Amino acid sequence: MFDNKDRTDINELGEFGLIKYLTEAVEITESSTVKGIGDDAAVLDFSNKKTLISTDLLLEGIHFDLRYVPLKHLGYKAVQVNLSDIYAMNGLASQITFSIGLSSKFPLEAVEEIYEGALIACKKYNVDLVGGDTSASAQGLVISVTSIGYADTDKIAYRSGAKEGDLLCVSGDLGGAYVGLQLLEREKNIFLENPEIQPDLEGKDYIIERQLKPEARKDVVQLFEAYSIQPNAMIDVSDGLASEILHICNASKVGCKLYEEKIPLDPMTYETAREFGLDPTVCALSGGEDYELLFTVPQDQYDKIKNQLDISIIGYITEEHAGCEMISKSGHVHPITAQGWNAFRSKNS
């Protein structure tokens, strides 16, 4: 990772010195940030808005593999996956806290890269870094991010708001992050068997980025505002389309019809999945980590949605007793089952 001559032992700085060093580059730009880093707690003022809060924990060996995940990308992704939860409530993210636990194998230069990636994400999405913590870790690298945002009371979209007859919609395309992960895992295994062989990732930039450097869909929330679209229910696609559909349907006590032919797949995702002997539809349904937004809107908003190039109408909401079903390209009906990623599932199961 780093040559010994380039390494700076973190012990040379100590915890407080490390925090001071890492936060020197932090800039405050959000008007809702009254006080950021420097006191015992941040001070925020959202006036008459509702406050939204979400936390994610990323663990080395569970959520990421440092053999192919660049540290700067990891910092960036750690922020993105957390901001996505705020956008999934139809809110805007405004602040984060960023905490990190690391073992002695990580020099200062490694921590710098992680924070650099995090700050790039903050700047791109106009989010203030207002706090966090650092700690020694006996279990490798641990990152915890808390995101804070806001929304008008009547604009918040819960999972429980879907209504019978709603259109089921999703942003972007699905399955790319999962297929990108399969590609990275394959190349890692080839390298471990023969370190002389260089990774073959040529022409696969899109799906690799979908895995290593996802983009939270703030632009979709802004689109809703611009076109006066109010989703009845919404969730981000972190664990696979099937799992997220079931979350909405269970919370809203409704069923749904999903059309396989309507599920958006990028050509590279489709072709690479086939190369791996995988069904592209299954990759979209069960893969996860796409961080697109799945939402429902009333049918009377169809005209506002139909011409949005980055939004796909993939089905509709039914009454609860009709169940959650997918109509395949061949016209067969299949029950939707959740087989998405599970952090508690054994890798060998």
PDB file of N, CA, C and O in Angstrom, residues 3 89-90 106 160 164 193 228 287 293 301 315 333:
ATOM      1  N   ASP A   3       5.166   2.479   0.650  1.00  0.00           N
ATOM      2  CA  ASP A   3       6.535   2.105   0.966  1.00  0.00           C
ATOM      3  C   ASP A   3       6.850   2.575   2.382  1.00  0.00           C
ATOM      4  O   ASP A   3       6.350   3.614   2.849  1.00  0.00           O
ATOM      5  N   MET A  89     -35.591   9.842   1.602  1.00  0.00           N
ATOM      6  CA  MET A  89     -36.723  10.398   2.342  1.00  0.00           C
ATOM      7  C   MET A  89     -37.255  11.658   1.657  1.00  0.00           C
ATOM      8  O   MET A  89     -38.089  12.363   2.214  1.00  0.00           O
ATOM      9  N   ASN A  90     -36.741  11.940   0.460  1.00  0.00           N
ATOM     10  CA  ASN A  90     -37.089  13.148  -0.288  1.00  0.00           C
ATOM     11  C   ASN A  90     -36.609  14.404   0.438  1.00  0.00           C
ATOM     12  O   ASN A  90     -37.228  15.461   0.369  1.00  0.00           O
ATOM     13  N   PHE A 106      -2.132   0.976   9.272  1.00  0.00           N
ATOM     14  CA  PHE A 106      -2.461   2.136   8.446  1.00  0.00           C
ATOM     15  C   PHE A 106      -1.617   3.337   8.839  1.00  0.00           C
ATOM     16  O   PHE A 106      -1.720   3.818   9.968  1.00  0.00           O
ATOM     17  N   SER A 160     -43.906   3.765   3.940  1.00  0.00           N
ATOM     18  CA  SER A 160     -45.267   3.303   4.249  1.00  0.00           C
ATOM     19  C   SER A 160     -46.366   4.047   3.500  1.00  0.00           C
ATOM     20  O   SER A 160     -47.547   3.852   3.790  1.00  0.00           O
ATOM     21  N   GLU A 164     -52.661   1.904  -3.480  1.00  0.00           N
ATOM     22  CA  GLU A 164     -53.119   1.062  -4.582  1.00  0.00           C
ATOM     23  C   GLU A 164     -53.312   1.920  -5.840  1.00  0.00           C
ATOM     24  O   GLU A 164     -53.910   2.999  -5.781  1.00  0.00           O
ATOM     25  N   GLU A 193      -3.640 -15.959  -7.335  1.00  0.00           N
ATOM     26  CA  GLU A 193      -3.064 -17.194  -7.862  1.00  0.00           C
ATOM     27  C   GLU A 193      -1.770 -16.924  -8.620  1.00  0.00           C
ATOM     28  O   GLU A 193      -0.838 -17.730  -8.585  1.00  0.00           O
ATOM     29  N   SER A 228     -42.671  19.524  -9.379  1.00  0.00           N
ATOM     30  CA  SER A 228     -43.766  19.378  -8.404  1.00  0.00           C
ATOM     31  C   SER A 228     -44.277  17.934  -8.345  1.00  0.00           C
ATOM     32  O   SER A 228     -45.483  17.667  -8.371  1.00  0.00           O
ATOM     33  N   GLY A 287     -28.875  -7.969  -6.466  1.00  0.00           N
ATOM     34  CA  GLY A 287     -27.479  -7.545  -6.340  1.00  0.00           C
ATOM     35  C   GLY A 287     -27.223  -6.493  -5.282  1.00  0.00           C
ATOM     36  O   GLY A 287     -26.413  -6.661  -4.379  1.00  0.00           O
ATOM     37  N   LEU A 293     -33.021   5.370  -6.575  1.00  0.00           N
ATOM     38  CA  LEU A 293     -34.208   5.616  -5.771  1.00  0.00           C
ATOM     39  C   LEU A 293     -35.406   4.892  -6.376  1.00  0.00           C
ATOM     40  O   LEU A 293     -35.718   5.059  -7.556  1.00  0.00           O
ATOM     41  N   GLN A 301     -49.739  11.642 -11.890  1.00  0.00           N
ATOM     42  CA  GLN A 301     -48.436  12.274 -12.134  1.00  0.00           C
ATOM     43  C   GLN A 301     -47.674  11.595 -13.273  1.00  0.00           C
ATOM     44  O   GLN A 301     -46.504  11.890 -13.508  1.00  0.00           O
ATOM     45  N   GLY A 315     -43.715  -0.808 -12.952  1.00  0.00           N
ATOM     46  CA  GLY A 315     -44.858  -1.588 -12.497  1.00  0.00           C
ATOM     47  C   GLY A 315     -45.874  -0.695 -11.814  1.00  0.00           C
ATOM     48  O   GLY A 315     -45.856   0.531 -11.987  1.00  0.00           O
ATOM     49  N   VAL A 333     -45.792 -15.483 -14.365  1.00  0.00           N
ATOM     50  CA  VAL A 333     -45.890 -14.710 -13.131  1.00  0.00           C
ATOM     51  C   VAL A 333     -45.073 -15.401 -12.033  1.00  0.00           C
ATOM     52  O   VAL A 333     -45.233 -16.601 -11.796  1.00  0.00           O
TER      53      VAL A 333
END
